[in-house]
PDB file of C-alpha atoms in Angstrom:
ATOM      1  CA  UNK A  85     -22.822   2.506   1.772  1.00 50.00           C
ATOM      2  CA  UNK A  86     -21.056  -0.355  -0.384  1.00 78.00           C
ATOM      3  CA  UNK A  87     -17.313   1.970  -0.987  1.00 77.00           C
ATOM      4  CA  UNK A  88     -16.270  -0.670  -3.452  1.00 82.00           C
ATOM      5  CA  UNK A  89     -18.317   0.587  -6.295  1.00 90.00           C
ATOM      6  CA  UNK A  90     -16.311   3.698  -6.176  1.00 94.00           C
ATOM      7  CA  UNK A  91     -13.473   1.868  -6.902  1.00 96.00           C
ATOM      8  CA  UNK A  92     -11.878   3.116 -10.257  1.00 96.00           C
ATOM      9  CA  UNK A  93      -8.856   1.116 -12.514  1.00 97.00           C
ATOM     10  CA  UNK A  94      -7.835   3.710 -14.656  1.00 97.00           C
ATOM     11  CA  UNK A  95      -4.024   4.546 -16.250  1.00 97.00           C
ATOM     12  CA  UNK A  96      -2.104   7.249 -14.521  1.00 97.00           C
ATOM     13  CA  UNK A  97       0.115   9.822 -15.823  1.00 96.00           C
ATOM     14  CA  UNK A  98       3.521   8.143 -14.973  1.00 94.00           C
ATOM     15  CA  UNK A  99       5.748  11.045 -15.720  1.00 94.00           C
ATOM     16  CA  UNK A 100       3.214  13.100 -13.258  1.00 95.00           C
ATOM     17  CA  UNK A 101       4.355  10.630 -10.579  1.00 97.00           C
ATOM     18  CA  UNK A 102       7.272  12.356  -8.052  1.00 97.00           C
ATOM     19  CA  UNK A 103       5.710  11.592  -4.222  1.00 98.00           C
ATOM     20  CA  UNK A 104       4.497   8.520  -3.242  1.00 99.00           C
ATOM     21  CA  UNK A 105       2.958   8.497   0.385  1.00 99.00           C
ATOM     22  CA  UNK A 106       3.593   4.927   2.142  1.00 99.00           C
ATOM     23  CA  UNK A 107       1.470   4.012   5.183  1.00 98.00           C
ATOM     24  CA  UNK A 108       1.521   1.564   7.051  1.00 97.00           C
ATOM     25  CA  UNK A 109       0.213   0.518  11.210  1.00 96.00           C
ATOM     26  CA  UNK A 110       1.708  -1.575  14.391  1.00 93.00           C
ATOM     27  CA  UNK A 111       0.429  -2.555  17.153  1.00 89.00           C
ATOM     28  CA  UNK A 112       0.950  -3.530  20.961  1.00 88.00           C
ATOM     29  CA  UNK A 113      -1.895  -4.050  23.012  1.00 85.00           C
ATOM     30  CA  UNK A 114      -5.128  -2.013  22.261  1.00 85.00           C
ATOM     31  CA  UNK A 115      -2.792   0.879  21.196  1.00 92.00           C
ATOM     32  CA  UNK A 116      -1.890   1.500  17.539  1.00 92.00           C
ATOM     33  CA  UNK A 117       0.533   3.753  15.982  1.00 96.00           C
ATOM     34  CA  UNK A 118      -0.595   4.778  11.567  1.00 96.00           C
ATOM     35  CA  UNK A 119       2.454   5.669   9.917  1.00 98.00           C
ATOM     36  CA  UNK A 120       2.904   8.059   7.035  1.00 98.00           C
ATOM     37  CA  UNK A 121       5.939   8.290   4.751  1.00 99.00           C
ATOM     38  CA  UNK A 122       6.386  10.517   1.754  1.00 98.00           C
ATOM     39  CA  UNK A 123       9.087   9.161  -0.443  1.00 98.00           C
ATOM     40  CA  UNK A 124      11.010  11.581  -3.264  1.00 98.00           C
ATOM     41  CA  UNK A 125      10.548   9.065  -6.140  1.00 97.00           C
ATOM     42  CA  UNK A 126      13.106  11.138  -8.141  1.00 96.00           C
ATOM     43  CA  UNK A 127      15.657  12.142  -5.595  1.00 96.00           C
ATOM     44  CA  UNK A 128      15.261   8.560  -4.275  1.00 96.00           C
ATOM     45  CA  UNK A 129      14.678   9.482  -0.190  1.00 96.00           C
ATOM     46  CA  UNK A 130      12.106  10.527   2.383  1.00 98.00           C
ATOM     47  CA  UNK A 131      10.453  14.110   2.340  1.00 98.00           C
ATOM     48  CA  UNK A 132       8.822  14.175   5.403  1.00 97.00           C
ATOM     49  CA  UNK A 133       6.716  11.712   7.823  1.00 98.00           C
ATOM     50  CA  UNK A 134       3.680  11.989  10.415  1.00 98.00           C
ATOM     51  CA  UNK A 135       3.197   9.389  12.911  1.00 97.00           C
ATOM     52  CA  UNK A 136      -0.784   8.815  15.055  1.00 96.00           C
ATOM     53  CA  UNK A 137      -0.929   6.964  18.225  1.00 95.00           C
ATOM     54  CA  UNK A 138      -4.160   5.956  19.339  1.00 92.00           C
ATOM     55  CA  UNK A 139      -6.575   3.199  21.190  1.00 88.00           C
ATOM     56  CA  UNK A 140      -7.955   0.557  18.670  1.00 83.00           C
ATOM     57  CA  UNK A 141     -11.186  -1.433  20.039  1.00 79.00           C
ATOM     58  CA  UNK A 142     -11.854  -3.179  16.641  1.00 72.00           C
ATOM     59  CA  UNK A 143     -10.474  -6.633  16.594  1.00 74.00           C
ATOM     60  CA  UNK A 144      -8.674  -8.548  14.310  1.00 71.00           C
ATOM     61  CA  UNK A 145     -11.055 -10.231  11.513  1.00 68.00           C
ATOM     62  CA  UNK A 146      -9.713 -12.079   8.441  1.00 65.00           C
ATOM     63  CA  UNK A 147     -10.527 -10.027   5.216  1.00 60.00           C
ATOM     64  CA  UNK A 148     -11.589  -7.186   7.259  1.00 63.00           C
ATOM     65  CA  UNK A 149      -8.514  -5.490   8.500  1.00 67.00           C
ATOM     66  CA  UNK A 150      -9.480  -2.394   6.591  1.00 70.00           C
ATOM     67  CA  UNK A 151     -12.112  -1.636   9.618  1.00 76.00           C
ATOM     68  CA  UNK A 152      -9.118  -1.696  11.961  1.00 80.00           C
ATOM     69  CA  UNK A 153      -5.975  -0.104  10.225  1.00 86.00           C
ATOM     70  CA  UNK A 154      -7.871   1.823   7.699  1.00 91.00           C
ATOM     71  CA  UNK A 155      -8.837   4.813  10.240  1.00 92.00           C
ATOM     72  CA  UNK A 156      -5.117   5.211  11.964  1.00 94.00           C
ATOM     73  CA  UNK A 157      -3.971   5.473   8.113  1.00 96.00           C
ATOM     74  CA  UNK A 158      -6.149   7.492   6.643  1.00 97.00           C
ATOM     75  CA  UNK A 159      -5.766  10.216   9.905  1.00 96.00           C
ATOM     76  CA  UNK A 160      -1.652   9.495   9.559  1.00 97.00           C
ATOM     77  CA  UNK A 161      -2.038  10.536   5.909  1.00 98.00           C
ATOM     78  CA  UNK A 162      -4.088  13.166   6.207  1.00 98.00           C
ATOM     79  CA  UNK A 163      -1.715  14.748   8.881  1.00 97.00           C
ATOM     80  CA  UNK A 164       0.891  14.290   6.662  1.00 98.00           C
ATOM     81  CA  UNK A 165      -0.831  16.179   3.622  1.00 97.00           C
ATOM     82  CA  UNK A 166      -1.823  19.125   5.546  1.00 97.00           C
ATOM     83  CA  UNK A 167       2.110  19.417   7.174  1.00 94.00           C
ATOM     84  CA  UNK A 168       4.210  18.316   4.326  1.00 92.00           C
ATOM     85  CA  UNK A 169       3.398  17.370   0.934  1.00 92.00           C
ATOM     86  CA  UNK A 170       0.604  16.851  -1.634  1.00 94.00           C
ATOM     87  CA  UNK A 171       0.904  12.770  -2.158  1.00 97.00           C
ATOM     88  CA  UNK A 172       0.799  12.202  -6.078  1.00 98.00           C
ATOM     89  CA  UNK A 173       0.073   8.093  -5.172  1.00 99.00           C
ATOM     90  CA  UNK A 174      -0.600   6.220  -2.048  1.00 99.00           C
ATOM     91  CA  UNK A 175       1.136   2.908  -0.962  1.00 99.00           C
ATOM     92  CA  UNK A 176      -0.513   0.780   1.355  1.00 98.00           C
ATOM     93  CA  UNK A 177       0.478  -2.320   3.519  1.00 97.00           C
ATOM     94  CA  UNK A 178      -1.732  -4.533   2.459  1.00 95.00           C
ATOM     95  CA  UNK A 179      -4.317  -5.380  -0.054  1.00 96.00           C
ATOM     96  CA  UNK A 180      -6.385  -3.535  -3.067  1.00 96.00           C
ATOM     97  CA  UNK A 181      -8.710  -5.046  -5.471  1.00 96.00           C
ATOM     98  CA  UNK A 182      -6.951  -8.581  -4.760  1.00 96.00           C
ATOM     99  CA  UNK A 183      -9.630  -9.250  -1.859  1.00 93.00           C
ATOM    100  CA  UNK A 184     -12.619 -11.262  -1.464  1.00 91.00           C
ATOM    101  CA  UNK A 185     -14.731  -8.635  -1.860  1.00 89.00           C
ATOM    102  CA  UNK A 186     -12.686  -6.829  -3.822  1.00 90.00           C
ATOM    103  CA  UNK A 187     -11.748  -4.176  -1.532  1.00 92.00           C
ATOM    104  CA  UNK A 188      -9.074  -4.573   0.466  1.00 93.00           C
ATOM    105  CA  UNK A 189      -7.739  -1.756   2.955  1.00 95.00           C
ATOM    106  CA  UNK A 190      -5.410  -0.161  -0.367  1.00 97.00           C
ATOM    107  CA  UNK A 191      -8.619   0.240  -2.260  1.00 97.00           C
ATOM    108  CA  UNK A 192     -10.425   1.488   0.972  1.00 95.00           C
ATOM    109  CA  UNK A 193      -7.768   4.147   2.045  1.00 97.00           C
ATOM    110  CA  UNK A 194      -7.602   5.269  -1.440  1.00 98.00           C
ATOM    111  CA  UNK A 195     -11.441   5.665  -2.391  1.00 97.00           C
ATOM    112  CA  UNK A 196     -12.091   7.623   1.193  1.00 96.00           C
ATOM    113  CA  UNK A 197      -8.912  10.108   0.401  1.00 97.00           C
ATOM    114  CA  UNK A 198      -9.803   9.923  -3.498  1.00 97.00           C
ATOM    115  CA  UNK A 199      -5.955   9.388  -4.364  1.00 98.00           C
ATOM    116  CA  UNK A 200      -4.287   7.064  -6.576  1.00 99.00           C
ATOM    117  CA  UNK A 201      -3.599   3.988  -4.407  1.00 99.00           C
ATOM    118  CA  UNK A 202      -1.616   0.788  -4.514  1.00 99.00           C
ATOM    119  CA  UNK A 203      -1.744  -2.272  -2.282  1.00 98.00           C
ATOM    120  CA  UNK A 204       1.376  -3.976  -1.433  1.00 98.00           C
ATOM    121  CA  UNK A 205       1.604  -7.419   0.294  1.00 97.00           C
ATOM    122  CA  UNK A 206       4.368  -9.876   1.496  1.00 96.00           C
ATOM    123  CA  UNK A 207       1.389 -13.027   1.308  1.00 96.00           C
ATOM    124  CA  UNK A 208      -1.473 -13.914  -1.056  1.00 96.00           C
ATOM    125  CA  UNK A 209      -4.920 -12.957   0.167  1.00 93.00           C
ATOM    126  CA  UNK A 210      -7.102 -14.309  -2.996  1.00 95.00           C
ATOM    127  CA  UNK A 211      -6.622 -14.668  -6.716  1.00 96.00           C
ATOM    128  CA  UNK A 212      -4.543 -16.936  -8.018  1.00 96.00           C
ATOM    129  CA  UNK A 213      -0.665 -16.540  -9.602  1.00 96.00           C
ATOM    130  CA  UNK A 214       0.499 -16.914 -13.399  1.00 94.00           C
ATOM    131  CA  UNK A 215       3.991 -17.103 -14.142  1.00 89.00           C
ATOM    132  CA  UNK A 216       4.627 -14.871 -17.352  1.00 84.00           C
ATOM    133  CA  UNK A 217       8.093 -14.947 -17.782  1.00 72.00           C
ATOM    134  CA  UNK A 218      11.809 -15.249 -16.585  1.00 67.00           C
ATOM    135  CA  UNK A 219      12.632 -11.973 -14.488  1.00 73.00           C
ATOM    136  CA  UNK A 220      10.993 -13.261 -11.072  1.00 80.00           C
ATOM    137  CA  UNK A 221       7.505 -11.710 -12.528  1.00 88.00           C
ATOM    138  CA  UNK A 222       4.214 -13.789 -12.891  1.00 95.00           C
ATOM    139  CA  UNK A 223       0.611 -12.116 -13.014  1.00 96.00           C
ATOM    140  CA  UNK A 224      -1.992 -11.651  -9.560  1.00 97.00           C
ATOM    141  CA  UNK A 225      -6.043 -12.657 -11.311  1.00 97.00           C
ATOM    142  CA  UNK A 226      -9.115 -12.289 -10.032  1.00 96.00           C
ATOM    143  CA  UNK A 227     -11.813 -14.224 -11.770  1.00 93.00           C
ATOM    144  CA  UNK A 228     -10.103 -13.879 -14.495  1.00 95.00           C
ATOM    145  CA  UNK A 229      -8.717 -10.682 -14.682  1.00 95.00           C
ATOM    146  CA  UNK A 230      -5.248  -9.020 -13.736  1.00 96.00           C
ATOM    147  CA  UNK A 231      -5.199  -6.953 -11.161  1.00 97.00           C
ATOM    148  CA  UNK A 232      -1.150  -6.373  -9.719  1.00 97.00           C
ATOM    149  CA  UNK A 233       1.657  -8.663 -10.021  1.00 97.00           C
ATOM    150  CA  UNK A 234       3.603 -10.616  -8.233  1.00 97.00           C
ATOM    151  CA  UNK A 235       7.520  -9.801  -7.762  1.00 96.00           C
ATOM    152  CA  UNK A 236      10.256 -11.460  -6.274  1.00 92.00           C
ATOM    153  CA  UNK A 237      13.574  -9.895  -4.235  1.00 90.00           C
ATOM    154  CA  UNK A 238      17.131 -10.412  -4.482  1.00 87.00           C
ATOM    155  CA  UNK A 239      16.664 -13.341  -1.751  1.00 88.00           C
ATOM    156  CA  UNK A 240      13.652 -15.150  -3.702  1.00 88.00           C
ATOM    157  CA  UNK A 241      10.961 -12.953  -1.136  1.00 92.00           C
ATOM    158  CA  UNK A 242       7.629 -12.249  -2.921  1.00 95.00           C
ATOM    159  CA  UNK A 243       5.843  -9.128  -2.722  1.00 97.00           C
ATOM    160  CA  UNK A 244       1.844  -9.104  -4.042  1.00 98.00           C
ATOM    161  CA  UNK A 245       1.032  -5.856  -5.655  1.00 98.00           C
ATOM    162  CA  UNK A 246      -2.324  -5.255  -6.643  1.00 98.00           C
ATOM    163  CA  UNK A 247      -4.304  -2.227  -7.828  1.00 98.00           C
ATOM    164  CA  UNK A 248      -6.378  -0.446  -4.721  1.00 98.00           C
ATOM    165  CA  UNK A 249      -7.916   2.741  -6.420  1.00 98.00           C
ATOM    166  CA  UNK A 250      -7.174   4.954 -10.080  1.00 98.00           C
ATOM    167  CA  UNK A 251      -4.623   3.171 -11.047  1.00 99.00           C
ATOM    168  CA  UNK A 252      -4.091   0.432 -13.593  1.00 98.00           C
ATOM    169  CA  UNK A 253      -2.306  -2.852 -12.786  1.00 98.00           C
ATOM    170  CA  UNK A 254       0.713  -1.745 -15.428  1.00 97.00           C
ATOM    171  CA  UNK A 255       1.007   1.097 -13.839  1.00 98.00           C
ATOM    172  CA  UNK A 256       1.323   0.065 -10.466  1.00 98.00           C
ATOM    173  CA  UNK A 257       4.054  -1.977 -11.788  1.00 97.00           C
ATOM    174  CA  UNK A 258       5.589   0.330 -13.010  1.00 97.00           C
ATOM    175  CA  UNK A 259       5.566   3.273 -10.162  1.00 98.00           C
ATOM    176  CA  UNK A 260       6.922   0.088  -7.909  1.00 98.00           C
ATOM    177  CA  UNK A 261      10.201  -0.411  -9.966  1.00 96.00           C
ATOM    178  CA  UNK A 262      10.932   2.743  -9.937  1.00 96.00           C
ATOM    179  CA  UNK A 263      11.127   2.976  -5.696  1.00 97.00           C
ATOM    180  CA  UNK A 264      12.299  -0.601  -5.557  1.00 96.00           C
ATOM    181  CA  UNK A 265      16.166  -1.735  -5.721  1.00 87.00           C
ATOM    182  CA  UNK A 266      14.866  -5.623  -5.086  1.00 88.00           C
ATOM    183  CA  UNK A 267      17.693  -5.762  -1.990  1.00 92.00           C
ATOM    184  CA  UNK A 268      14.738  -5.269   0.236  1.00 94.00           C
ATOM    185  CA  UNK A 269      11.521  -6.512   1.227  1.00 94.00           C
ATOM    186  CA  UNK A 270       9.446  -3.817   0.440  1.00 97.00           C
ATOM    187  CA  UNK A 271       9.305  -0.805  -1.985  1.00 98.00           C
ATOM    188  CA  UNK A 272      11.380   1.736  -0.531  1.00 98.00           C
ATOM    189  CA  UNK A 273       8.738   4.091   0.728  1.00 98.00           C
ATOM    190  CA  UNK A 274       6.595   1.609   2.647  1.00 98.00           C
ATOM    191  CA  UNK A 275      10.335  -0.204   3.758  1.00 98.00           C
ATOM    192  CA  UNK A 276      11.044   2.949   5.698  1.00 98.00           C
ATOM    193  CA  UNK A 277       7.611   3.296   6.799  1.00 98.00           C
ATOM    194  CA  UNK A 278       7.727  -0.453   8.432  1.00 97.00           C
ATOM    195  CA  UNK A 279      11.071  -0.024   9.727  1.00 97.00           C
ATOM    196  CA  UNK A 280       9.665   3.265  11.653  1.00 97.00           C
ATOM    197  CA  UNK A 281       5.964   1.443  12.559  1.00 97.00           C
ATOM    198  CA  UNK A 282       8.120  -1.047  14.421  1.00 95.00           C
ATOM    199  CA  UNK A 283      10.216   1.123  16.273  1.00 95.00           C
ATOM    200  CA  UNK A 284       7.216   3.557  17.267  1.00 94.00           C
ATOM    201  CA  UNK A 285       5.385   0.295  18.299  1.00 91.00           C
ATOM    202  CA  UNK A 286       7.807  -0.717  21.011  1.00 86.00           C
ATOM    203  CA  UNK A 287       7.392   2.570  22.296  1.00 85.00           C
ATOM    204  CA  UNK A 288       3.283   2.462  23.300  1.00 71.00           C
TER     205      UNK A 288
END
């Protein structure tokens, strides 16, 4: 079954928008730990988190990494709804619609839990980059048509954020300022959810 046709861009209710639910996975060996953060965007901290240890046998494949993170994820997140929270958008490490097949594990994770999703990247996977104007903002197209953005950090860092699943590329923009203070690397939510993959991973 071809997922990507379920794949919705679609305007989201901004003001709706509270908890965002960051996930992200590490590695060390054949073990892998999914991560799951849910991240206040109004009180401006962490509700809750769920961390999933388990043996991965899929390897590594270029534009595929969705068959090998996707599952620790998507069991992480699930965890985490059932425990803690209801997740009003997902953030992803990694990719959405800005994928050669224009599916990238964002858009994957969000189309199997059939929640808002965005991707979020720290280097370009496809498209190509169109400087739009002066505040460290340019455009992320594919074949023409926009699907994220691209942002820089304090420090000049670039983050890719692209549309994975019912959400529209404005939008997206606009749910990462809001969880983003630009002194870090990443969007707060999926910041704390890298900072706590590493640690966990050293720990396998």
């Amino acid at each position: 079954m071809q997922l990507s046709r379920y794949v919705r861009i679609e305007p989201i209710d901004i003001q709706r928008v509270d908890t965002v639910v960051a996930a992200d996975v590490g590695y060390k060996g054949s073990r892998g730990v999914g991560v799951a953060v849910a991240y206040s965007v109004h009180v401006k901290r962490e509700l809750c988190h769920v961390a999933i240890a388990a043996d991965v046998d899929i390897p590594y494949v270029p534009g595929l990494l969705a068959f090998r993170e996707a599952p620790l994820m998507i069991t992480a997140i699930k965890e985490l709804l059932d425990r803690c929270t209801e997740a009003d958008v997902l953030m992803i490490n990694g990719h959405g619609v800005s994928h050669p097949r224009r599916f990238g594990i964002a858009s994957h994770v969000g189309v199997v839990l059939d929640k808002p999703s965005i991707g979020i990247a720290k280097k370009i996977l496809y498209g190509s980059v169109v400087k739009i104007d002066k505040e460290n903002r340019s455009l992320l197209v594919v074949n023409g048509s926009v699907v994220g953005f691209v942002l820089e950090n304090a420090y000049g860092g670039k983050i890719y954020v692209s549309v994975g699943h019912r959400v529209s590329p404005e939008d997206a923009l606009k749910i990462v300022e809001k969880v983003w203070s630009r002194d870090k690397t990443l969007p707060d939510p999926l910041f704390i959810a890298d900072k706590l993959t590493k640690k966990l991973r050293n720990k396998l």
